[in-house]
Amino acid sequence: MSKRVEQRTRTRERVAAELAAQQRAERRRRLLLAVGAVVVVVVVIGGLVAIRLAGGEKKTATGPTGTADSSLITTLASIPAATFNAVGTGDVQGGPSQITAPALTEGGKPKVLYIGAEFCPYCAAERWPVTVALSRFGTFSGLGTTHSAADDVSPNTPTLSFHGTKFSSQYLAFTGVETTTNEKVNGQYAPLDTPTAADQKTFDTYNKPPYVQSAGSIPFVDLGGTFVSAGATYSPDLLAGKTQTEIADALKDPSSPIAKAIDGSANLYTAALCKLTNNQPAAVCSTDAVTAAAGKLGKS
């Protein structure tokens, strides 16, 4: 009888021990699930933060290209005439030079042709005054934001991009060509836009002496076959460390070095464009700054 009692006691002890082991295992499983859930939440939050930062960075020139905010485009198109007049031609070096060539047109309008590349720091600098000047004659849509290459001179210069851009104007037509991105693939900057045969011919014909100083320089800008410009009219280093929004905001302050460079260059481009449009619109072409800049346009 005592043996049966002893056996039953051992059985109960064994069952109790197994039950306790199962309970400990279940507690460990629940703990691991809880820890895993916390890790997942942390990863998800981290991912959301990274996405949020990446989204913001596109607007501040990080990534091959992004989309400009409507507020940025509005700012570039709403610089007061008083600011342009106060700046004049600022500290601009160079600018559009008049040439003798057949008219460059599209759809019955004088055509402005820009050819550059997103990696190029000088293109990065010159897109600003080209955009500001053209914004006095029409409206951009699809304007991009980007920066020059990180491994070139004046690295990561914040800028705009004409890739995929459309321009609407009753006075002018515009073609913006960005031949490559700012990122390398197999050691070469990745291709982006391809000029048409006609635009390539314009580039090859007029982007060399005696029309410009150095053959093949970018950015290259042809304004209606009447003026051409190659290279930058100010140093890209002036824009170092700035966001696109900061640059645009500075353009309204005539005392700003950025305004003196970009608005000053824009006045020269505007004066050249007014020659193409027969001084239309009058509200732009008759301003003191544009009239004065017209007398400073060079000849090749």
PDB file of C-alpha atoms in Angstrom:
ATOM      1  CA  MET A   1       0.000   0.000   0.000  1.00  0.00           C
ATOM      2  CA  SER A   2       2.829   2.316   0.897  1.00  0.00           C
ATOM      3  CA  LYS A   3       4.443   1.550  -2.448  1.00  0.00           C
ATOM      4  CA  ARG A   4       1.316   2.651  -4.304  1.00  0.00           C
ATOM      5  CA  VAL A   5       1.192   5.857  -2.304  1.00  0.00           C
ATOM      6  CA  GLU A   6       4.834   6.497  -2.979  1.00  0.00           C
ATOM      7  CA  GLN A   7       4.303   5.852  -6.706  1.00  0.00           C
ATOM      8  CA  ARG A   8       1.320   8.185  -6.844  1.00  0.00           C
ATOM      9  CA  THR A   9       3.307  10.851  -5.003  1.00  0.00           C
ATOM     10  CA  ARG A  10       6.161  10.569  -7.509  1.00  0.00           C
ATOM     11  CA  THR A  11       3.696  10.751 -10.374  1.00  0.00           C
ATOM     12  CA  ARG A  12       2.126  13.918  -8.975  1.00  0.00           C
ATOM     13  CA  GLU A  13       5.591  15.440  -8.438  1.00  0.00           C
ATOM     14  CA  ARG A  14       6.587  14.555 -12.005  1.00  0.00           C
ATOM     15  CA  VAL A  15       3.402  16.073 -13.409  1.00  0.00           C
ATOM     16  CA  ALA A  16       3.874  19.201 -11.283  1.00  0.00           C
ATOM     17  CA  ALA A  17       7.468  19.529 -12.484  1.00  0.00           C
ATOM     18  CA  GLU A  18       6.415  19.149 -16.131  1.00  0.00           C
ATOM     19  CA  LEU A  19       3.647  21.693 -15.649  1.00  0.00           C
ATOM     20  CA  ALA A  20       6.093  24.144 -14.058  1.00  0.00           C
ATOM     21  CA  ALA A  21       8.507  23.641 -16.957  1.00  0.00           C
ATOM     22  CA  GLN A  22       5.727  24.263 -19.455  1.00  0.00           C
ATOM     23  CA  GLN A  23       4.722  27.437 -17.611  1.00  0.00           C
ATOM     24  CA  ARG A  24       8.333  28.669 -17.639  1.00  0.00           C
ATOM     25  CA  ALA A  25       8.576  27.940 -21.364  1.00  0.00           C
ATOM     26  CA  GLU A  26       5.340  29.784 -22.009  1.00  0.00           C
ATOM     27  CA  ARG A  27       6.600  32.806 -20.041  1.00  0.00           C
ATOM     28  CA  ARG A  28       9.827  32.792 -22.081  1.00  0.00           C
ATOM     29  CA  ARG A  29       7.833  32.564 -25.328  1.00  0.00           C
ATOM     30  CA  ARG A  30       5.650  35.513 -24.329  1.00  0.00           C
ATOM     31  CA  LEU A  31       8.711  37.526 -23.301  1.00  0.00           C
ATOM     32  CA  LEU A  32      10.354  36.854 -26.654  1.00  0.00           C
ATOM     33  CA  LEU A  33       7.175  37.869 -28.471  1.00  0.00           C
ATOM     34  CA  ALA A  34       7.003  41.080 -26.466  1.00  0.00           C
ATOM     35  CA  VAL A  35      10.638  41.900 -27.171  1.00  0.00           C
ATOM     36  CA  GLY A  36      10.127  41.094 -30.849  1.00  0.00           C
ATOM     37  CA  ALA A  37       7.130  43.398 -31.001  1.00  0.00           C
ATOM     38  CA  VAL A  38       9.158  46.231 -29.473  1.00  0.00           C
ATOM     39  CA  VAL A  39      11.938  45.655 -32.009  1.00  0.00           C
ATOM     40  CA  VAL A  40       9.438  45.703 -34.868  1.00  0.00           C
ATOM     41  CA  VAL A  41       7.922  48.956 -33.598  1.00  0.00           C
ATOM     42  CA  VAL A  42      11.371  50.516 -33.286  1.00  0.00           C
ATOM     43  CA  VAL A  43      12.303  49.394 -36.801  1.00  0.00           C
ATOM     44  CA  VAL A  44       9.038  50.694 -38.240  1.00  0.00           C
ATOM     45  CA  ILE A  45       9.410  54.040 -36.475  1.00  0.00           C
ATOM     46  CA  GLY A  46      13.016  54.261 -37.618  1.00  0.00           C
ATOM     47  CA  GLY A  47      11.935  53.507 -41.158  1.00  0.00           C
ATOM     48  CA  LEU A  48       9.248  56.157 -41.054  1.00  0.00           C
ATOM     49  CA  VAL A  49      11.738  58.700 -39.751  1.00  0.00           C
ATOM     50  CA  ALA A  50      14.187  57.751 -42.506  1.00  0.00           C
ATOM     51  CA  ILE A  51      11.465  58.087 -45.134  1.00  0.00           C
ATOM     52  CA  ARG A  52      10.419  61.435 -43.692  1.00  0.00           C
ATOM     53  CA  LEU A  53      14.010  62.666 -43.733  1.00  0.00           C
ATOM     54  CA  ALA A  54      14.544  61.385 -47.250  1.00  0.00           C
ATOM     55  CA  GLY A  55      11.404  63.134 -48.414  1.00  0.00           C
ATOM     56  CA  GLY A  56      12.570  66.392 -46.867  1.00  0.00           C
ATOM     57  CA  GLU A  57      16.066  66.009 -48.249  1.00  0.00           C
ATOM     58  CA  LYS A  58      14.793  65.912 -51.825  1.00  0.00           C
ATOM     59  CA  LYS A  59      13.746  69.498 -51.326  1.00  0.00           C
ATOM     60  CA  THR A  60      17.148  70.422 -49.962  1.00  0.00           C
ATOM     61  CA  ALA A  61      19.252  68.943 -52.711  1.00  0.00           C
ATOM     62  CA  THR A  62      20.109  65.412 -51.672  1.00  0.00           C
ATOM     63  CA  GLY A  63      19.325  62.662 -54.243  1.00  0.00           C
ATOM     64  CA  PRO A  64      19.759  62.706 -57.972  1.00  0.00           C
ATOM     65  CA  THR A  65      16.629  64.758 -58.461  1.00  0.00           C
ATOM     66  CA  GLY A  66      13.384  65.788 -56.791  1.00  0.00           C
ATOM     67  CA  THR A  67      10.405  68.026 -57.380  1.00  0.00           C
ATOM     68  CA  ALA A  68      10.434  71.713 -56.529  1.00  0.00           C
ATOM     69  CA  ASP A  69       7.747  72.951 -54.154  1.00  0.00           C
ATOM     70  CA  SER A  70       5.174  75.274 -55.658  1.00  0.00           C
ATOM     71  CA  SER A  71       6.214  77.812 -53.026  1.00  0.00           C
ATOM     72  CA  LEU A  72       9.793  77.726 -54.335  1.00  0.00           C
ATOM     73  CA  ILE A  73       8.634  78.332 -57.910  1.00  0.00           C
ATOM     74  CA  THR A  74       6.386  81.157 -56.711  1.00  0.00           C
ATOM     75  CA  THR A  75       9.259  82.788 -54.840  1.00  0.00           C
ATOM     76  CA  LEU A  76      11.489  82.712 -57.916  1.00  0.00           C
ATOM     77  CA  ALA A  77       8.738  84.295 -59.996  1.00  0.00           C
ATOM     78  CA  SER A  78       7.866  87.042 -57.507  1.00  0.00           C
ATOM     79  CA  ILE A  79      11.117  88.903 -56.895  1.00  0.00           C
ATOM     80  CA  PRO A  80      10.171  92.606 -56.654  1.00  0.00           C
ATOM     81  CA  ALA A  81      11.188  94.942 -59.472  1.00  0.00           C
ATOM     82  CA  ALA A  82      12.678  97.191 -56.795  1.00  0.00           C
ATOM     83  CA  THR A  83      15.075  94.396 -55.851  1.00  0.00           C
ATOM     84  CA  PHE A  84      16.169  93.876 -59.461  1.00  0.00           C
ATOM     85  CA  ASN A  85      16.671  97.641 -59.819  1.00  0.00           C
ATOM     86  CA  ALA A  86      18.697  97.862 -56.609  1.00  0.00           C
ATOM     87  CA  VAL A  87      20.949  94.966 -57.625  1.00  0.00           C
ATOM     88  CA  GLY A  88      21.550  96.036 -61.236  1.00  0.00           C
ATOM     89  CA  THR A  89      24.144  93.697 -62.686  1.00  0.00           C
ATOM     90  CA  GLY A  90      25.787  93.189 -59.306  1.00  0.00           C
ATOM     91  CA  ASP A  91      29.125  91.414 -59.354  1.00  0.00           C
ATOM     92  CA  VAL A  92      28.326  89.402 -62.480  1.00  0.00           C
ATOM     93  CA  GLN A  93      31.214  88.118 -64.556  1.00  0.00           C
ATOM     94  CA  GLY A  94      30.396  87.526 -68.211  1.00  0.00           C
ATOM     95  CA  GLY A  95      26.867  86.872 -69.420  1.00  0.00           C
ATOM     96  CA  PRO A  96      25.127  86.469 -72.781  1.00  0.00           C
ATOM     97  CA  SER A  97      27.055  87.649 -75.832  1.00  0.00           C
ATOM     98  CA  GLN A  98      25.427  88.636 -79.105  1.00  0.00           C
ATOM     99  CA  ILE A  99      26.192  86.515 -82.153  1.00  0.00           C
ATOM    100  CA  THR A 100      25.303  86.507 -85.827  1.00  0.00           C
ATOM    101  CA  ALA A 101      23.371  83.335 -86.574  1.00  0.00           C
ATOM    102  CA  PRO A 102      20.022  82.141 -87.954  1.00  0.00           C
ATOM    103  CA  ALA A 103      17.094  82.696 -85.585  1.00  0.00           C
ATOM    104  CA  LEU A 104      16.410  79.841 -83.177  1.00  0.00           C
ATOM    105  CA  THR A 105      12.652  79.387 -82.910  1.00  0.00           C
ATOM    106  CA  GLU A 106       9.995  76.896 -81.901  1.00  0.00           C
ATOM    107  CA  GLY A 107       6.285  77.186 -82.526  1.00  0.00           C
ATOM    108  CA  GLY A 108       6.768  80.644 -83.981  1.00  0.00           C
ATOM    109  CA  LYS A 109       8.454  81.944 -80.828  1.00  0.00           C
ATOM    110  CA  PRO A 110      12.123  82.689 -80.069  1.00  0.00           C
ATOM    111  CA  LYS A 111      13.564  79.604 -78.423  1.00  0.00           C
ATOM    112  CA  VAL A 112      15.878  79.457 -75.407  1.00  0.00           C
ATOM    113  CA  LEU A 113      18.019  76.307 -75.402  1.00  0.00           C
ATOM    114  CA  TYR A 114      19.813  75.214 -72.248  1.00  0.00           C
ATOM    115  CA  ILE A 115      22.172  72.222 -72.273  1.00  0.00           C
ATOM    116  CA  GLY A 116      23.884  71.148 -69.070  1.00  0.00           C
ATOM    117  CA  ALA A 117      24.191  68.223 -66.665  1.00  0.00           C
ATOM    118  CA  GLU A 118      23.143  67.645 -63.075  1.00  0.00           C
ATOM    119  CA  PHE A 119      26.665  66.741 -61.901  1.00  0.00           C
ATOM    120  CA  CYS A 120      28.103  70.066 -63.133  1.00  0.00           C
ATOM    121  CA  PRO A 121      28.650  72.746 -60.421  1.00  0.00           C
ATOM    122  CA  TYR A 122      28.710  75.595 -62.953  1.00  0.00           C
ATOM    123  CA  CYS A 123      25.391  74.384 -64.370  1.00  0.00           C
ATOM    124  CA  ALA A 124      24.119  74.286 -60.792  1.00  0.00           C
ATOM    125  CA  ALA A 125      25.005  77.947 -60.347  1.00  0.00           C
ATOM    126  CA  GLU A 126      23.675  79.154 -63.702  1.00  0.00           C
ATOM    127  CA  ARG A 127      20.293  77.448 -63.559  1.00  0.00           C
ATOM    128  CA  TRP A 128      19.250  79.953 -60.903  1.00  0.00           C
ATOM    129  CA  PRO A 129      19.543  83.163 -62.987  1.00  0.00           C
ATOM    130  CA  VAL A 130      18.260  81.402 -66.118  1.00  0.00           C
ATOM    131  CA  THR A 131      15.180  80.271 -64.194  1.00  0.00           C
ATOM    132  CA  VAL A 132      14.651  83.674 -62.569  1.00  0.00           C
ATOM    133  CA  ALA A 133      14.945  85.482 -65.902  1.00  0.00           C
ATOM    134  CA  LEU A 134      12.591  83.132 -67.759  1.00  0.00           C
ATOM    135  CA  SER A 135      10.091  83.327 -64.885  1.00  0.00           C
ATOM    136  CA  ARG A 136       9.592  86.997 -65.834  1.00  0.00           C
ATOM    137  CA  PHE A 137       8.252  85.864 -69.224  1.00  0.00           C
ATOM    138  CA  GLY A 138       6.284  82.718 -68.385  1.00  0.00           C
ATOM    139  CA  THR A 139       5.634  79.878 -65.956  1.00  0.00           C
ATOM    140  CA  PHE A 140       7.565  76.706 -65.169  1.00  0.00           C
ATOM    141  CA  SER A 141       5.958  73.394 -64.294  1.00  0.00           C
ATOM    142  CA  GLY A 142       7.741  70.200 -63.322  1.00  0.00           C
ATOM    143  CA  LEU A 143      10.834  72.126 -62.225  1.00  0.00           C
ATOM    144  CA  GLY A 144      13.165  69.890 -60.266  1.00  0.00           C
ATOM    145  CA  THR A 145      15.641  70.272 -57.436  1.00  0.00           C
ATOM    146  CA  THR A 146      19.030  68.604 -57.326  1.00  0.00           C
ATOM    147  CA  HIS A 147      22.684  69.289 -56.505  1.00  0.00           C
ATOM    148  CA  SER A 148      25.998  69.037 -58.269  1.00  0.00           C
ATOM    149  CA  ALA A 149      28.182  65.961 -57.827  1.00  0.00           C
ATOM    150  CA  ALA A 150      29.699  65.255 -54.431  1.00  0.00           C
ATOM    151  CA  ASP A 151      33.082  64.378 -55.956  1.00  0.00           C
ATOM    152  CA  ASP A 152      33.541  67.456 -58.177  1.00  0.00           C
ATOM    153  CA  VAL A 153      34.706  70.996 -57.408  1.00  0.00           C
ATOM    154  CA  SER A 154      32.162  73.016 -55.392  1.00  0.00           C
ATOM    155  CA  PRO A 155      30.593  69.708 -54.302  1.00  0.00           C
ATOM    156  CA  ASN A 156      26.859  69.366 -53.691  1.00  0.00           C
ATOM    157  CA  THR A 157      26.003  72.843 -54.962  1.00  0.00           C
ATOM    158  CA  PRO A 158      22.221  73.175 -54.392  1.00  0.00           C
ATOM    159  CA  THR A 159      20.320  73.913 -57.552  1.00  0.00           C
ATOM    160  CA  LEU A 160      17.329  73.277 -59.777  1.00  0.00           C
ATOM    161  CA  SER A 161      16.931  70.785 -62.621  1.00  0.00           C
ATOM    162  CA  PHE A 162      15.369  71.263 -66.042  1.00  0.00           C
ATOM    163  CA  HIS A 163      14.895  67.515 -66.533  1.00  0.00           C
ATOM    164  CA  GLY A 164      11.218  66.979 -67.351  1.00  0.00           C
ATOM    165  CA  THR A 165      10.456  70.691 -67.035  1.00  0.00           C
ATOM    166  CA  LYS A 166       7.812  72.467 -69.117  1.00  0.00           C
ATOM    167  CA  PHE A 167       7.670  76.207 -69.715  1.00  0.00           C
ATOM    168  CA  SER A 168       4.545  78.101 -70.735  1.00  0.00           C
ATOM    169  CA  SER A 169       4.884  81.584 -72.235  1.00  0.00           C
ATOM    170  CA  GLN A 170       3.222  83.735 -74.863  1.00  0.00           C
ATOM    171  CA  TYR A 171       6.602  85.249 -75.683  1.00  0.00           C
ATOM    172  CA  LEU A 172       9.209  82.463 -75.631  1.00  0.00           C
ATOM    173  CA  ALA A 173       9.780  78.730 -76.031  1.00  0.00           C
ATOM    174  CA  PHE A 174      12.228  76.862 -73.801  1.00  0.00           C
ATOM    175  CA  THR A 175      14.071  73.559 -73.975  1.00  0.00           C
ATOM    176  CA  GLY A 176      16.097  72.390 -70.979  1.00  0.00           C
ATOM    177  CA  VAL A 177      18.419  69.421 -71.454  1.00  0.00           C
ATOM    178  CA  GLU A 178      20.204  67.690 -68.555  1.00  0.00           C
ATOM    179  CA  THR A 179      22.460  65.133 -70.221  1.00  0.00           C
ATOM    180  CA  THR A 180      23.390  63.179 -67.062  1.00  0.00           C
ATOM    181  CA  THR A 181      22.468  62.788 -63.408  1.00  0.00           C
ATOM    182  CA  ASN A 182      24.820  63.596 -60.510  1.00  0.00           C
ATOM    183  CA  GLU A 183      25.415  59.928 -59.637  1.00  0.00           C
ATOM    184  CA  LYS A 184      27.888  57.544 -61.219  1.00  0.00           C
ATOM    185  CA  VAL A 185      27.142  54.108 -62.605  1.00  0.00           C
ATOM    186  CA  ASN A 186      30.199  52.017 -63.449  1.00  0.00           C
ATOM    187  CA  GLY A 187      32.389  55.103 -63.090  1.00  0.00           C
ATOM    188  CA  GLN A 188      30.321  57.340 -65.385  1.00  0.00           C
ATOM    189  CA  TYR A 189      27.518  59.753 -64.582  1.00  0.00           C
ATOM    190  CA  ALA A 190      24.258  58.085 -65.527  1.00  0.00           C
ATOM    191  CA  PRO A 191      22.656  59.404 -68.754  1.00  0.00           C
ATOM    192  CA  LEU A 192      19.459  61.412 -68.455  1.00  0.00           C
ATOM    193  CA  ASP A 193      18.274  63.590 -71.376  1.00  0.00           C
ATOM    194  CA  THR A 194      19.324  63.292 -75.018  1.00  0.00           C
ATOM    195  CA  PRO A 195      19.325  66.472 -77.145  1.00  0.00           C
ATOM    196  CA  THR A 196      17.429  66.359 -80.407  1.00  0.00           C
ATOM    197  CA  ALA A 197      19.556  66.325 -83.552  1.00  0.00           C
ATOM    198  CA  ALA A 198      18.727  70.008 -84.119  1.00  0.00           C
ATOM    199  CA  ASP A 199      19.628  71.002 -80.549  1.00  0.00           C
ATOM    200  CA  GLN A 200      22.858  69.004 -80.715  1.00  0.00           C
ATOM    201  CA  LYS A 201      23.754  70.817 -83.945  1.00  0.00           C
ATOM    202  CA  THR A 202      23.155  74.183 -82.250  1.00  0.00           C
ATOM    203  CA  PHE A 203      25.377  73.105 -79.379  1.00  0.00           C
ATOM    204  CA  ASP A 204      28.167  71.846 -81.651  1.00  0.00           C
ATOM    205  CA  THR A 205      28.038  74.911 -83.922  1.00  0.00           C
ATOM    206  CA  TYR A 206      27.911  77.753 -81.414  1.00  0.00           C
ATOM    207  CA  ASN A 207      29.534  76.315 -78.312  1.00  0.00           C
ATOM    208  CA  LYS A 208      33.045  77.069 -79.544  1.00  0.00           C
ATOM    209  CA  PRO A 209      35.186  80.108 -80.457  1.00  0.00           C
ATOM    210  CA  PRO A 210      34.529  82.711 -81.713  1.00  0.00           C
ATOM    211  CA  TYR A 211      31.048  82.460 -80.204  1.00  0.00           C
ATOM    212  CA  VAL A 212      32.231  81.446 -76.714  1.00  0.00           C
ATOM    213  CA  GLN A 213      35.662  81.273 -75.116  1.00  0.00           C
ATOM    214  CA  SER A 214      36.013  77.487 -74.728  1.00  0.00           C
ATOM    215  CA  ALA A 215      34.598  74.756 -76.930  1.00  0.00           C
ATOM    216  CA  GLY A 216      32.145  72.336 -75.382  1.00  0.00           C
ATOM    217  CA  SER A 217      31.675  74.174 -72.086  1.00  0.00           C
ATOM    218  CA  ILE A 218      28.538  73.628 -70.052  1.00  0.00           C
ATOM    219  CA  PRO A 219      26.162  75.030 -69.215  1.00  0.00           C
ATOM    220  CA  PHE A 220      25.478  76.282 -72.723  1.00  0.00           C
ATOM    221  CA  VAL A 221      22.580  78.666 -73.294  1.00  0.00           C
ATOM    222  CA  ASP A 222      21.408  79.850 -76.722  1.00  0.00           C
ATOM    223  CA  LEU A 223      18.854  82.650 -76.628  1.00  0.00           C
ATOM    224  CA  GLY A 224      16.973  82.694 -79.912  1.00  0.00           C
ATOM    225  CA  GLY A 225      20.122  82.363 -82.010  1.00  0.00           C
ATOM    226  CA  THR A 226      20.927  85.976 -81.088  1.00  0.00           C
ATOM    227  CA  PHE A 227      22.829  85.536 -77.812  1.00  0.00           C
ATOM    228  CA  VAL A 228      24.839  82.665 -76.338  1.00  0.00           C
ATOM    229  CA  SER A 229      26.371  82.029 -72.951  1.00  0.00           C
ATOM    230  CA  ALA A 230      28.671  79.261 -71.733  1.00  0.00           C
ATOM    231  CA  GLY A 231      29.822  78.597 -68.183  1.00  0.00           C
ATOM    232  CA  ALA A 232      28.725  80.320 -64.992  1.00  0.00           C
ATOM    233  CA  THR A 233      28.446  84.061 -64.360  1.00  0.00           C
ATOM    234  CA  TYR A 234      29.427  83.691 -60.681  1.00  0.00           C
ATOM    235  CA  SER A 235      31.124  81.164 -58.393  1.00  0.00           C
ATOM    236  CA  PRO A 236      29.100  78.101 -57.306  1.00  0.00           C
ATOM    237  CA  ASP A 237      30.851  78.355 -53.924  1.00  0.00           C
ATOM    238  CA  LEU A 238      28.534  81.261 -53.098  1.00  0.00           C
ATOM    239  CA  LEU A 239      25.717  78.745 -52.655  1.00  0.00           C
ATOM    240  CA  ALA A 240      27.607  76.261 -50.467  1.00  0.00           C
ATOM    241  CA  GLY A 241      25.682  74.943 -47.487  1.00  0.00           C
ATOM    242  CA  LYS A 242      22.376  76.521 -48.527  1.00  0.00           C
ATOM    243  CA  THR A 243      19.036  74.891 -49.297  1.00  0.00           C
ATOM    244  CA  GLN A 244      17.029  75.810 -52.356  1.00  0.00           C
ATOM    245  CA  THR A 245      14.526  77.624 -50.146  1.00  0.00           C
ATOM    246  CA  GLU A 246      17.254  79.675 -48.462  1.00  0.00           C
ATOM    247  CA  ILE A 247      18.669  80.664 -51.837  1.00  0.00           C
ATOM    248  CA  ALA A 248      15.253  81.662 -53.173  1.00  0.00           C
ATOM    249  CA  ASP A 249      14.488  83.704 -50.057  1.00  0.00           C
ATOM    250  CA  ALA A 250      17.838  85.519 -50.338  1.00  0.00           C
ATOM    251  CA  LEU A 251      16.939  86.705 -53.845  1.00  0.00           C
ATOM    252  CA  LYS A 252      14.514  89.264 -52.396  1.00  0.00           C
ATOM    253  CA  ASP A 253      17.237  90.978 -50.360  1.00  0.00           C
ATOM    254  CA  PRO A 254      19.292  93.288 -52.627  1.00  0.00           C
ATOM    255  CA  SER A 255      22.069  93.446 -50.031  1.00  0.00           C
ATOM    256  CA  SER A 256      22.554  89.669 -50.136  1.00  0.00           C
ATOM    257  CA  PRO A 257      25.634  88.434 -52.037  1.00  0.00           C
ATOM    258  CA  ILE A 258      23.421  85.692 -53.463  1.00  0.00           C
ATOM    259  CA  ALA A 259      20.936  88.250 -54.808  1.00  0.00           C
ATOM    260  CA  LYS A 260      23.730  90.364 -56.263  1.00  0.00           C
ATOM    261  CA  ALA A 261      25.030  87.344 -58.173  1.00  0.00           C
ATOM    262  CA  ILE A 262      21.796  85.626 -59.242  1.00  0.00           C
ATOM    263  CA  ASP A 263      19.519  88.651 -59.686  1.00  0.00           C
ATOM    264  CA  GLY A 264      22.368  90.512 -61.381  1.00  0.00           C
ATOM    265  CA  SER A 265      22.863  87.665 -63.857  1.00  0.00           C
ATOM    266  CA  ALA A 266      19.094  87.396 -64.322  1.00  0.00           C
ATOM    267  CA  ASN A 267      18.984  91.074 -65.294  1.00  0.00           C
ATOM    268  CA  LEU A 268      21.485  90.391 -68.081  1.00  0.00           C
ATOM    269  CA  TYR A 269      19.538  87.361 -69.316  1.00  0.00           C
ATOM    270  CA  THR A 270      16.316  89.372 -69.116  1.00  0.00           C
ATOM    271  CA  ALA A 271      17.830  92.179 -71.190  1.00  0.00           C
ATOM    272  CA  ALA A 272      18.843  89.649 -73.851  1.00  0.00           C
ATOM    273  CA  LEU A 273      15.383  88.047 -73.806  1.00  0.00           C
ATOM    274  CA  CYS A 274      13.734  91.452 -74.190  1.00  0.00           C
ATOM    275  CA  LYS A 275      15.699  91.872 -77.423  1.00  0.00           C
ATOM    276  CA  LEU A 276      14.013  88.683 -78.671  1.00  0.00           C
ATOM    277  CA  THR A 277      10.483  89.669 -77.628  1.00  0.00           C
ATOM    278  CA  ASN A 278      10.590  93.250 -78.930  1.00  0.00           C
ATOM    279  CA  ASN A 279      10.632  94.506 -75.336  1.00  0.00           C
ATOM    280  CA  GLN A 280       7.585  92.566 -74.215  1.00  0.00           C
ATOM    281  CA  PRO A 281       6.227  92.404 -71.602  1.00  0.00           C
ATOM    282  CA  ALA A 282       6.769  96.130 -71.157  1.00  0.00           C
ATOM    283  CA  ALA A 283       6.418  95.891 -67.382  1.00  0.00           C
ATOM    284  CA  VAL A 284       9.616  93.834 -67.359  1.00  0.00           C
ATOM    285  CA  CYS A 285      11.597  95.188 -70.294  1.00  0.00           C
ATOM    286  CA  SER A 286      11.157  98.866 -69.433  1.00  0.00           C
ATOM    287  CA  THR A 287      12.536  98.627 -65.881  1.00  0.00           C
ATOM    288  CA  ASP A 288      15.663 100.573 -65.007  1.00  0.00           C
ATOM    289  CA  ALA A 289      17.649  97.414 -64.280  1.00  0.00           C
ATOM    290  CA  VAL A 290      16.872  95.750 -67.618  1.00  0.00           C
ATOM    291  CA  THR A 291      17.461  98.935 -69.600  1.00  0.00           C
ATOM    292  CA  ALA A 292      20.849  99.374 -67.926  1.00  0.00           C
ATOM    293  CA  ALA A 293      21.759  95.702 -68.377  1.00  0.00           C
ATOM    294  CA  ALA A 294      21.041  95.904 -72.110  1.00  0.00           C
ATOM    295  CA  GLY A 295      24.018  98.221 -72.472  1.00  0.00           C
ATOM    296  CA  LYS A 296      26.291  95.616 -70.845  1.00  0.00           C
ATOM    297  CA  LEU A 297      25.499  92.690 -73.107  1.00  0.00           C
ATOM    298  CA  GLY A 298      28.675  91.549 -74.784  1.00  0.00           C
ATOM    299  CA  LYS A 299      29.491  90.629 -78.340  1.00  0.00           C
ATOM    300  CA  SER A 300      31.397  87.550 -79.367  1.00  0.00           C
TER     301      SER A 300
END
